[in-house]
Amino acid sequence: MRKNIVAGNWKMNKTLQEGTAFIAELKQTLAGKSLGCDVVIGAPFIHLATIAEQAKGSAIGIAAENCADKAEGAYTGEVSAAMVASTGARYVILGHSERRAYYGENDAILSEKLALALANGLTPIFCIGEVKEEREAGKHFEVVAQQLEGTVFGLSAEDFSKVVLAYEPVWAIGTGLTASSAQAQEVHAHVRQLIASKYSAQIAEDCTILYGGSCNASNAKELFGQPDIDGGLIGGASLSVEKFLPIIEAFNK
Ligand code: PGA
């Protein structure tokens, strides 16, 4: 059975004090509640050890927002997958469009990162999605197929089964423009079909595919109600518990 997940992505927001205050509040708010999804918070590297310790014994899993494409060594400023795992974080967001656009992350680099994340027991939350011009040219199905082909589809069936995918149309990220539930559903269904052709119908059925891009309290229920949308990757609306909680609760149908 595939899992429902609501994952926050703080990006480059929150000091350590702001981060720990958020986790304390979310932990307290979720305590004793029965949830219809797993809850994950993606946070800057420097906060991971502290908030992973804080989140112990709660429903909150912790994600890094990136990891290095090298295992260890003379790579000043980089943070390895092993280091991320050693903090108690269990997930890592990879291939986010901001990493691809601003830091030149291509399929080859992302494939290295995926392999290292998996080798260190982390669950990759792997992002794909088209830019505005590609959507306007009707190329979105083709673009996501190429992104999968060059990265996660290089994994063995066993490793692929450990990956969570996130479809994030780049034109919807941080813009307030959400893909309609029908637009998102058709891409999710297409992705699931591609997984079935590459691996198997069962692996496709079991794969968690999140939607990301201006997902918020008012559109989450409609998006998550689609048959192939298994939760969300949430940027702006994950910065306060007040905005994030209703998205988690969108699963309590
Ligand atoms: P957003 O970001 O919710 O602010 O659009 C989503 C993301 O980038 O993961």
PDB file of C-alpha atoms and ligand atoms in Angstrom:
ATOM      1  CA  MET A   1       0.000   0.000   0.000  1.00  0.00           C
ATOM      2  CA  ARG A   2       1.308   3.444  -0.816  1.00  0.00           C
ATOM      3  CA  LYS A   3       1.724   6.051   1.866  1.00  0.00           C
ATOM      4  CA  ASN A   4       0.174   9.493   2.031  1.00  0.00           C
ATOM      5  CA  ILE A   5       2.736  12.140   2.976  1.00  0.00           C
ATOM      6  CA  VAL A   6       2.545  15.855   3.673  1.00  0.00           C
ATOM      7  CA  ALA A   7       6.085  17.228   3.574  1.00  0.00           C
ATOM      8  CA  GLY A   8       7.144  20.792   4.332  1.00  0.00           C
ATOM      9  CA  ASN A   9      10.105  22.406   2.606  1.00  0.00           C
ATOM     10  CA  TRP A  10      11.361  25.385   4.568  1.00  0.00           C
ATOM     11  CA  LYS A  11      13.960  26.226   1.875  1.00  0.00           C
ATOM     12  CA  MET A  12      16.347  28.940   3.173  1.00  0.00           C
ATOM     13  CA  ASN A  13      13.984  30.154   5.872  1.00  0.00           C
ATOM     14  CA  LYS A  14      14.018  30.066   9.694  1.00  0.00           C
ATOM     15  CA  THR A  15      16.817  30.529  12.185  1.00  0.00           C
ATOM     16  CA  LEU A  16      17.499  27.608  14.514  1.00  0.00           C
ATOM     17  CA  GLN A  17      15.351  29.242  17.208  1.00  0.00           C
ATOM     18  CA  GLU A  18      12.467  29.733  14.787  1.00  0.00           C
ATOM     19  CA  GLY A  19      12.825  26.156  13.583  1.00  0.00           C
ATOM     20  CA  THR A  20      12.784  24.624  17.058  1.00  0.00           C
ATOM     21  CA  ALA A  21       9.789  26.785  18.041  1.00  0.00           C
ATOM     22  CA  PHE A  22       7.916  25.469  14.978  1.00  0.00           C
ATOM     23  CA  ILE A  23       8.750  21.826  15.748  1.00  0.00           C
ATOM     24  CA  ALA A  24       7.719  22.239  19.392  1.00  0.00           C
ATOM     25  CA  GLU A  25       4.390  23.731  18.332  1.00  0.00           C
ATOM     26  CA  LEU A  26       3.725  21.133  15.610  1.00  0.00           C
ATOM     27  CA  LYS A  27       4.678  18.257  17.915  1.00  0.00           C
ATOM     28  CA  GLN A  28       2.297  19.495  20.571  1.00  0.00           C
ATOM     29  CA  THR A  29      -0.484  20.101  18.039  1.00  0.00           C
ATOM     30  CA  LEU A  30      -0.197  16.624  16.511  1.00  0.00           C
ATOM     31  CA  ALA A  31       0.144  14.741  19.807  1.00  0.00           C
ATOM     32  CA  GLY A  32      -2.677  12.266  20.259  1.00  0.00           C
ATOM     33  CA  LYS A  33      -4.242  13.082  16.867  1.00  0.00           C
ATOM     34  CA  SER A  34      -4.862  10.238  14.463  1.00  0.00           C
ATOM     35  CA  LEU A  35      -3.381  11.308  11.138  1.00  0.00           C
ATOM     36  CA  GLY A  36      -4.247  10.229   7.621  1.00  0.00           C
ATOM     37  CA  CYS A  37      -0.688  10.818   6.394  1.00  0.00           C
ATOM     38  CA  ASP A  38       2.961  10.811   7.382  1.00  0.00           C
ATOM     39  CA  VAL A  39       4.330  14.255   8.221  1.00  0.00           C
ATOM     40  CA  VAL A  40       7.803  15.382   7.150  1.00  0.00           C
ATOM     41  CA  ILE A  41       9.645  18.666   7.621  1.00  0.00           C
ATOM     42  CA  GLY A  42      12.468  19.567   5.228  1.00  0.00           C
ATOM     43  CA  ALA A  43      14.900  21.930   6.908  1.00  0.00           C
ATOM     44  CA  PRO A  44      18.340  23.496   6.395  1.00  0.00           C
ATOM     45  CA  PHE A  45      21.273  21.162   7.191  1.00  0.00           C
ATOM     46  CA  ILE A  46      22.352  23.178  10.193  1.00  0.00           C
ATOM     47  CA  HIS A  47      19.009  22.576  11.962  1.00  0.00           C
ATOM     48  CA  LEU A  48      18.732  18.858  11.281  1.00  0.00           C
ATOM     49  CA  ALA A  49      20.406  17.317  14.344  1.00  0.00           C
ATOM     50  CA  THR A  50      18.543  19.575  16.751  1.00  0.00           C
ATOM     51  CA  ILE A  51      15.086  19.184  15.248  1.00  0.00           C
ATOM     52  CA  ALA A  52      15.500  15.439  14.593  1.00  0.00           C
ATOM     53  CA  GLU A  53      16.239  15.001  18.309  1.00  0.00           C
ATOM     54  CA  GLN A  54      13.276  17.210  19.161  1.00  0.00           C
ATOM     55  CA  ALA A  55      10.940  15.282  16.856  1.00  0.00           C
ATOM     56  CA  LYS A  56      11.832  11.889  18.367  1.00  0.00           C
ATOM     57  CA  GLY A  57       8.767  10.055  19.602  1.00  0.00           C
ATOM     58  CA  SER A  58       6.451  12.244  17.499  1.00  0.00           C
ATOM     59  CA  ALA A  59       4.799  11.716  14.115  1.00  0.00           C
ATOM     60  CA  ILE A  60       7.227  14.153  12.487  1.00  0.00           C
ATOM     61  CA  GLY A  61       9.975  12.855  10.183  1.00  0.00           C
ATOM     62  CA  ILE A  62      12.855  15.145   9.232  1.00  0.00           C
ATOM     63  CA  ALA A  63      14.272  15.737   5.750  1.00  0.00           C
ATOM     64  CA  ALA A  64      17.375  17.462   4.451  1.00  0.00           C
ATOM     65  CA  GLU A  65      16.763  19.710   1.447  1.00  0.00           C
ATOM     66  CA  ASN A  66      19.818  18.447  -0.444  1.00  0.00           C
ATOM     67  CA  CYS A  67      22.957  16.339  -0.041  1.00  0.00           C
ATOM     68  CA  ALA A  68      26.333  16.180  -1.773  1.00  0.00           C
ATOM     69  CA  ASP A  69      27.009  14.170  -4.925  1.00  0.00           C
ATOM     70  CA  LYS A  70      30.229  12.854  -3.356  1.00  0.00           C
ATOM     71  CA  ALA A  71      30.567  10.418  -0.455  1.00  0.00           C
ATOM     72  CA  GLU A  72      33.265  12.306   1.506  1.00  0.00           C
ATOM     73  CA  GLY A  73      36.508  14.185   1.151  1.00  0.00           C
ATOM     74  CA  ALA A  74      37.864  17.573   0.114  1.00  0.00           C
ATOM     75  CA  TYR A  75      34.611  19.281  -0.937  1.00  0.00           C
ATOM     76  CA  THR A  76      34.553  22.425   1.170  1.00  0.00           C
ATOM     77  CA  GLY A  77      31.077  23.452   2.242  1.00  0.00           C
ATOM     78  CA  GLU A  78      29.328  20.277   1.138  1.00  0.00           C
ATOM     79  CA  VAL A  79      27.241  17.952   3.350  1.00  0.00           C
ATOM     80  CA  SER A  80      27.189  14.235   2.623  1.00  0.00           C
ATOM     81  CA  ALA A  81      24.264  11.822   2.725  1.00  0.00           C
ATOM     82  CA  ALA A  82      26.042   9.943   5.551  1.00  0.00           C
ATOM     83  CA  MET A  83      26.218  13.174   7.568  1.00  0.00           C
ATOM     84  CA  VAL A  84      22.513  13.817   6.968  1.00  0.00           C
ATOM     85  CA  ALA A  85      21.652  10.274   8.110  1.00  0.00           C
ATOM     86  CA  SER A  86      23.851  10.677  11.206  1.00  0.00           C
ATOM     87  CA  THR A  87      21.661  13.572  12.413  1.00  0.00           C
ATOM     88  CA  GLY A  88      18.566  11.367  12.625  1.00  0.00           C
ATOM     89  CA  ALA A  89      16.980  12.830   9.467  1.00  0.00           C
ATOM     90  CA  ARG A  90      15.331  10.052   7.434  1.00  0.00           C
ATOM     91  CA  TYR A  91      14.516  11.811   4.150  1.00  0.00           C
ATOM     92  CA  VAL A  92      16.284  14.027   1.636  1.00  0.00           C
ATOM     93  CA  ILE A  93      14.654  16.266  -0.978  1.00  0.00           C
ATOM     94  CA  LEU A  94      16.553  15.872  -4.264  1.00  0.00           C
ATOM     95  CA  GLY A  95      16.177  17.486  -7.661  1.00  0.00           C
ATOM     96  CA  HIS A  96      14.148  20.461  -6.469  1.00  0.00           C
ATOM     97  CA  SER A  97      13.697  22.917  -9.351  1.00  0.00           C
ATOM     98  CA  GLU A  98      15.539  25.612  -7.384  1.00  0.00           C
ATOM     99  CA  ARG A  99      18.585  23.313  -7.118  1.00  0.00           C
ATOM    100  CA  ARG A 100      18.331  22.509 -10.825  1.00  0.00           C
ATOM    101  CA  ALA A 101      17.914  26.161 -11.893  1.00  0.00           C
ATOM    102  CA  TYR A 102      20.263  28.012  -9.501  1.00  0.00           C
ATOM    103  CA  TYR A 103      22.931  25.387  -8.753  1.00  0.00           C
ATOM    104  CA  GLY A 104      23.178  23.617 -12.093  1.00  0.00           C
ATOM    105  CA  GLU A 105      22.060  20.210 -10.853  1.00  0.00           C
ATOM    106  CA  ASN A 106      21.623  17.943 -13.862  1.00  0.00           C
ATOM    107  CA  ASP A 107      20.610  14.313 -14.253  1.00  0.00           C
ATOM    108  CA  ALA A 108      24.178  13.018 -13.798  1.00  0.00           C
ATOM    109  CA  ILE A 109      24.671  14.905 -10.511  1.00  0.00           C
ATOM    110  CA  LEU A 110      21.204  13.913  -9.299  1.00  0.00           C
ATOM    111  CA  SER A 111      21.858  10.251 -10.065  1.00  0.00           C
ATOM    112  CA  GLU A 112      24.983  10.379  -7.832  1.00  0.00           C
ATOM    113  CA  LYS A 113      22.992  12.038  -5.060  1.00  0.00           C
ATOM    114  CA  LEU A 114      20.202   9.455  -5.331  1.00  0.00           C
ATOM    115  CA  ALA A 115      22.650   6.568  -5.083  1.00  0.00           C
ATOM    116  CA  LEU A 116      24.366   8.074  -2.020  1.00  0.00           C
ATOM    117  CA  ALA A 117      21.069   8.895  -0.308  1.00  0.00           C
ATOM    118  CA  LEU A 118      19.831   5.319  -0.784  1.00  0.00           C
ATOM    119  CA  ALA A 119      23.163   3.797   0.265  1.00  0.00           C
ATOM    120  CA  ASN A 120      22.865   5.732   3.514  1.00  0.00           C
ATOM    121  CA  GLY A 121      19.311   4.627   4.227  1.00  0.00           C
ATOM    122  CA  LEU A 122      17.654   7.954   3.417  1.00  0.00           C
ATOM    123  CA  THR A 123      14.332   8.153   1.588  1.00  0.00           C
ATOM    124  CA  PRO A 124      14.741  10.487  -1.381  1.00  0.00           C
ATOM    125  CA  ILE A 125      11.842  12.836  -2.128  1.00  0.00           C
ATOM    126  CA  PHE A 126      12.689  13.311  -5.782  1.00  0.00           C
ATOM    127  CA  CYS A 127      11.242  16.335  -7.605  1.00  0.00           C
ATOM    128  CA  ILE A 128      10.295  16.599 -11.262  1.00  0.00           C
ATOM    129  CA  GLY A 129       8.255  19.146 -13.194  1.00  0.00           C
ATOM    130  CA  GLU A 130       8.121  21.344 -16.250  1.00  0.00           C
ATOM    131  CA  VAL A 131       8.744  25.091 -16.590  1.00  0.00           C
ATOM    132  CA  LYS A 132       6.112  27.505 -17.909  1.00  0.00           C
ATOM    133  CA  GLU A 133       7.338  27.494 -21.515  1.00  0.00           C
ATOM    134  CA  GLU A 134       7.278  23.687 -21.598  1.00  0.00           C
ATOM    135  CA  ARG A 135       3.729  23.622 -20.238  1.00  0.00           C
ATOM    136  CA  GLU A 136       2.644  26.231 -22.787  1.00  0.00           C
ATOM    137  CA  ALA A 137       4.208  24.174 -25.581  1.00  0.00           C
ATOM    138  CA  GLY A 138       2.302  21.103 -24.366  1.00  0.00           C
ATOM    139  CA  LYS A 139       5.553  19.307 -23.508  1.00  0.00           C
ATOM    140  CA  HIS A 140       4.894  18.553 -19.825  1.00  0.00           C
ATOM    141  CA  PHE A 141       4.365  14.810 -20.283  1.00  0.00           C
ATOM    142  CA  GLU A 142       7.566  14.532 -22.312  1.00  0.00           C
ATOM    143  CA  VAL A 143       9.598  16.627 -19.837  1.00  0.00           C
ATOM    144  CA  VAL A 144       8.684  14.576 -16.775  1.00  0.00           C
ATOM    145  CA  ALA A 145       9.345  11.358 -18.717  1.00  0.00           C
ATOM    146  CA  GLN A 146      12.857  12.589 -19.601  1.00  0.00           C
ATOM    147  CA  GLN A 147      13.546  13.687 -16.034  1.00  0.00           C
ATOM    148  CA  LEU A 148      12.575  10.238 -14.738  1.00  0.00           C
ATOM    149  CA  GLU A 149      14.502   8.431 -17.458  1.00  0.00           C
ATOM    150  CA  GLY A 150      17.737  10.294 -16.697  1.00  0.00           C
ATOM    151  CA  THR A 151      17.603   9.762 -12.918  1.00  0.00           C
ATOM    152  CA  VAL A 152      15.347   7.492 -10.836  1.00  0.00           C
ATOM    153  CA  PHE A 153      14.671   5.112 -13.730  1.00  0.00           C
ATOM    154  CA  GLY A 154      18.347   4.183 -13.573  1.00  0.00           C
ATOM    155  CA  LEU A 155      17.696   2.564 -10.185  1.00  0.00           C
ATOM    156  CA  SER A 156      17.010  -1.106  -9.581  1.00  0.00           C
ATOM    157  CA  ALA A 157      13.380  -1.973  -8.853  1.00  0.00           C
ATOM    158  CA  GLU A 158      14.305  -2.497  -5.207  1.00  0.00           C
ATOM    159  CA  ASP A 159      15.876   0.955  -4.890  1.00  0.00           C
ATOM    160  CA  PHE A 160      13.169   2.693  -6.933  1.00  0.00           C
ATOM    161  CA  SER A 161      10.588   1.305  -4.513  1.00  0.00           C
ATOM    162  CA  LYS A 162      12.210   3.359  -1.724  1.00  0.00           C
ATOM    163  CA  VAL A 163      11.813   6.669  -3.582  1.00  0.00           C
ATOM    164  CA  VAL A 164       9.008   9.184  -3.079  1.00  0.00           C
ATOM    165  CA  LEU A 165       8.307  11.336  -6.151  1.00  0.00           C
ATOM    166  CA  ALA A 166       7.080  14.926  -6.146  1.00  0.00           C
ATOM    167  CA  TYR A 167       5.536  16.478  -9.247  1.00  0.00           C
ATOM    168  CA  GLU A 168       6.149  20.191  -8.972  1.00  0.00           C
ATOM    169  CA  PRO A 169       5.262  22.249 -12.039  1.00  0.00           C
ATOM    170  CA  VAL A 170       7.867  25.013 -11.803  1.00  0.00           C
ATOM    171  CA  TRP A 171       5.345  27.683 -12.859  1.00  0.00           C
ATOM    172  CA  ALA A 172       3.296  26.873  -9.767  1.00  0.00           C
ATOM    173  CA  ILE A 173       6.122  27.062  -7.197  1.00  0.00           C
ATOM    174  CA  GLY A 174       5.866  30.092  -4.949  1.00  0.00           C
ATOM    175  CA  THR A 175       3.728  31.887  -7.519  1.00  0.00           C
ATOM    176  CA  GLY A 176       0.288  31.381  -6.022  1.00  0.00           C
ATOM    177  CA  LEU A 177      -0.654  29.691  -9.304  1.00  0.00           C
ATOM    178  CA  THR A 178      -1.632  26.120  -8.447  1.00  0.00           C
ATOM    179  CA  ALA A 179      -2.064  23.480 -11.090  1.00  0.00           C
ATOM    180  CA  SER A 180      -5.744  22.580 -11.153  1.00  0.00           C
ATOM    181  CA  SER A 181      -6.497  19.219  -9.594  1.00  0.00           C
ATOM    182  CA  ALA A 182      -7.247  17.912 -13.114  1.00  0.00           C
ATOM    183  CA  GLN A 183      -3.903  19.207 -14.489  1.00  0.00           C
ATOM    184  CA  ALA A 184      -2.008  17.655 -11.571  1.00  0.00           C
ATOM    185  CA  GLN A 185      -3.932  14.372 -11.699  1.00  0.00           C
ATOM    186  CA  GLU A 186      -3.242  13.843 -15.406  1.00  0.00           C
ATOM    187  CA  VAL A 187       0.515  14.243 -14.906  1.00  0.00           C
ATOM    188  CA  HIS A 188       0.481  12.002 -11.811  1.00  0.00           C
ATOM    189  CA  ALA A 189      -1.436   9.334 -13.731  1.00  0.00           C
ATOM    190  CA  HIS A 190       1.068   9.642 -16.599  1.00  0.00           C
ATOM    191  CA  VAL A 191       4.007   9.262 -14.181  1.00  0.00           C
ATOM    192  CA  ARG A 192       2.397   6.199 -12.607  1.00  0.00           C
ATOM    193  CA  GLN A 193       1.898   4.727 -16.082  1.00  0.00           C
ATOM    194  CA  LEU A 194       5.577   5.314 -16.910  1.00  0.00           C
ATOM    195  CA  ILE A 195       6.591   3.566 -13.664  1.00  0.00           C
ATOM    196  CA  ALA A 196       4.345   0.624 -14.538  1.00  0.00           C
ATOM    197  CA  SER A 197       5.973   0.312 -17.978  1.00  0.00           C
ATOM    198  CA  LYS A 198       9.497   0.646 -16.570  1.00  0.00           C
ATOM    199  CA  TYR A 199       9.117  -1.559 -13.480  1.00  0.00           C
ATOM    200  CA  SER A 200       5.743  -3.174 -12.776  1.00  0.00           C
ATOM    201  CA  ALA A 201       2.099  -2.362 -12.142  1.00  0.00           C
ATOM    202  CA  GLN A 202       2.594  -3.201  -8.461  1.00  0.00           C
ATOM    203  CA  ILE A 203       5.602  -0.895  -8.054  1.00  0.00           C
ATOM    204  CA  ALA A 204       3.628   1.890  -9.787  1.00  0.00           C
ATOM    205  CA  GLU A 205       0.648   1.295  -7.522  1.00  0.00           C
ATOM    206  CA  ASP A 206       2.837   1.445  -4.402  1.00  0.00           C
ATOM    207  CA  CYS A 207       4.769   4.599  -5.374  1.00  0.00           C
ATOM    208  CA  THR A 208       3.920   7.740  -3.403  1.00  0.00           C
ATOM    209  CA  ILE A 209       3.642  10.732  -5.745  1.00  0.00           C
ATOM    210  CA  LEU A 210       3.306  14.135  -4.071  1.00  0.00           C
ATOM    211  CA  TYR A 211       2.091  17.338  -5.679  1.00  0.00           C
ATOM    212  CA  GLY A 212       3.980  20.594  -5.030  1.00  0.00           C
ATOM    213  CA  GLY A 213       3.429  24.178  -6.131  1.00  0.00           C
ATOM    214  CA  SER A 214       1.367  26.679  -4.130  1.00  0.00           C
ATOM    215  CA  CYS A 215      -0.430  23.893  -2.305  1.00  0.00           C
ATOM    216  CA  ASN A 216      -2.270  25.351   0.671  1.00  0.00           C
ATOM    217  CA  ALA A 217      -5.156  24.894   3.103  1.00  0.00           C
ATOM    218  CA  SER A 218      -7.754  25.900   0.525  1.00  0.00           C
ATOM    219  CA  ASN A 219      -6.707  23.593  -2.334  1.00  0.00           C
ATOM    220  CA  ALA A 220      -5.159  20.606  -0.495  1.00  0.00           C
ATOM    221  CA  LYS A 221      -8.343  18.592  -0.018  1.00  0.00           C
ATOM    222  CA  GLU A 222      -9.273  18.842  -3.697  1.00  0.00           C
ATOM    223  CA  LEU A 223      -5.734  17.946  -4.844  1.00  0.00           C
ATOM    224  CA  PHE A 224      -5.310  15.071  -2.371  1.00  0.00           C
ATOM    225  CA  GLY A 225      -8.727  13.736  -3.360  1.00  0.00           C
ATOM    226  CA  GLN A 226      -7.378  12.820  -6.816  1.00  0.00           C
ATOM    227  CA  PRO A 227      -6.673   9.105  -7.257  1.00  0.00           C
ATOM    228  CA  ASP A 228      -2.982   9.509  -8.140  1.00  0.00           C
ATOM    229  CA  ILE A 229      -2.061  12.348  -5.757  1.00  0.00           C
ATOM    230  CA  ASP A 230      -0.717  10.962  -2.482  1.00  0.00           C
ATOM    231  CA  GLY A 231       0.059  14.177  -0.635  1.00  0.00           C
ATOM    232  CA  GLY A 232       2.043  17.353  -1.043  1.00  0.00           C
ATOM    233  CA  LEU A 233       5.430  19.028  -0.906  1.00  0.00           C
ATOM    234  CA  ILE A 234       4.675  22.341   0.697  1.00  0.00           C
ATOM    235  CA  GLY A 235       6.913  25.424   0.572  1.00  0.00           C
ATOM    236  CA  GLY A 236       5.389  28.730   1.680  1.00  0.00           C
ATOM    237  CA  ALA A 237       2.512  27.160   3.600  1.00  0.00           C
ATOM    238  CA  SER A 238       4.922  25.026   5.691  1.00  0.00           C
ATOM    239  CA  LEU A 239       6.410  28.065   7.406  1.00  0.00           C
ATOM    240  CA  SER A 240       3.722  28.342  10.077  1.00  0.00           C
ATOM    241  CA  VAL A 241       1.872  25.600  11.965  1.00  0.00           C
ATOM    242  CA  GLU A 242      -1.336  27.541  11.434  1.00  0.00           C
ATOM    243  CA  LYS A 243      -1.019  27.187   7.644  1.00  0.00           C
ATOM    244  CA  PHE A 244       0.572  23.720   7.623  1.00  0.00           C
ATOM    245  CA  LEU A 245      -1.836  21.904   9.961  1.00  0.00           C
ATOM    246  CA  PRO A 246      -4.943  22.218   7.751  1.00  0.00           C
ATOM    247  CA  ILE A 247      -2.959  20.662   4.879  1.00  0.00           C
ATOM    248  CA  ILE A 248      -2.118  17.643   7.070  1.00  0.00           C
ATOM    249  CA  GLU A 249      -5.754  17.517   8.147  1.00  0.00           C
ATOM    250  CA  ALA A 250      -6.911  17.499   4.518  1.00  0.00           C
ATOM    251  CA  PHE A 251      -6.264  13.736   4.765  1.00  0.00           C
ATOM    252  CA  ASN A 252      -8.629  13.223   7.697  1.00  0.00           C
ATOM    253  CA  LYS A 253     -11.571  12.559   5.465  1.00  0.00           C
TER     254      LYS A 253
HETATM  255  P1  PGA B   1       5.453  26.490  -2.667  1.00  0.00           P
HETATM  256  O1  PGA B   1       6.771  25.639  -2.852  1.00  0.00           O
HETATM  257  O2  PGA B   1       4.496  25.646  -1.875  1.00  0.00           O
HETATM  258  O3  PGA B   1       5.881  27.716  -1.918  1.00  0.00           O
HETATM  259  O4  PGA B   1       4.926  26.800  -4.052  1.00  0.00           O
HETATM  260  C1  PGA B   1       6.721  24.262  -3.129  1.00  0.00           C
HETATM  261  C2  PGA B   1       8.110  23.714  -3.295  1.00  0.00           C
HETATM  262  O5  PGA B   1       8.971  24.405  -3.844  1.00  0.00           O
HETATM  263  O6  PGA B   1       8.396  22.571  -2.864  1.00  0.00           O
END
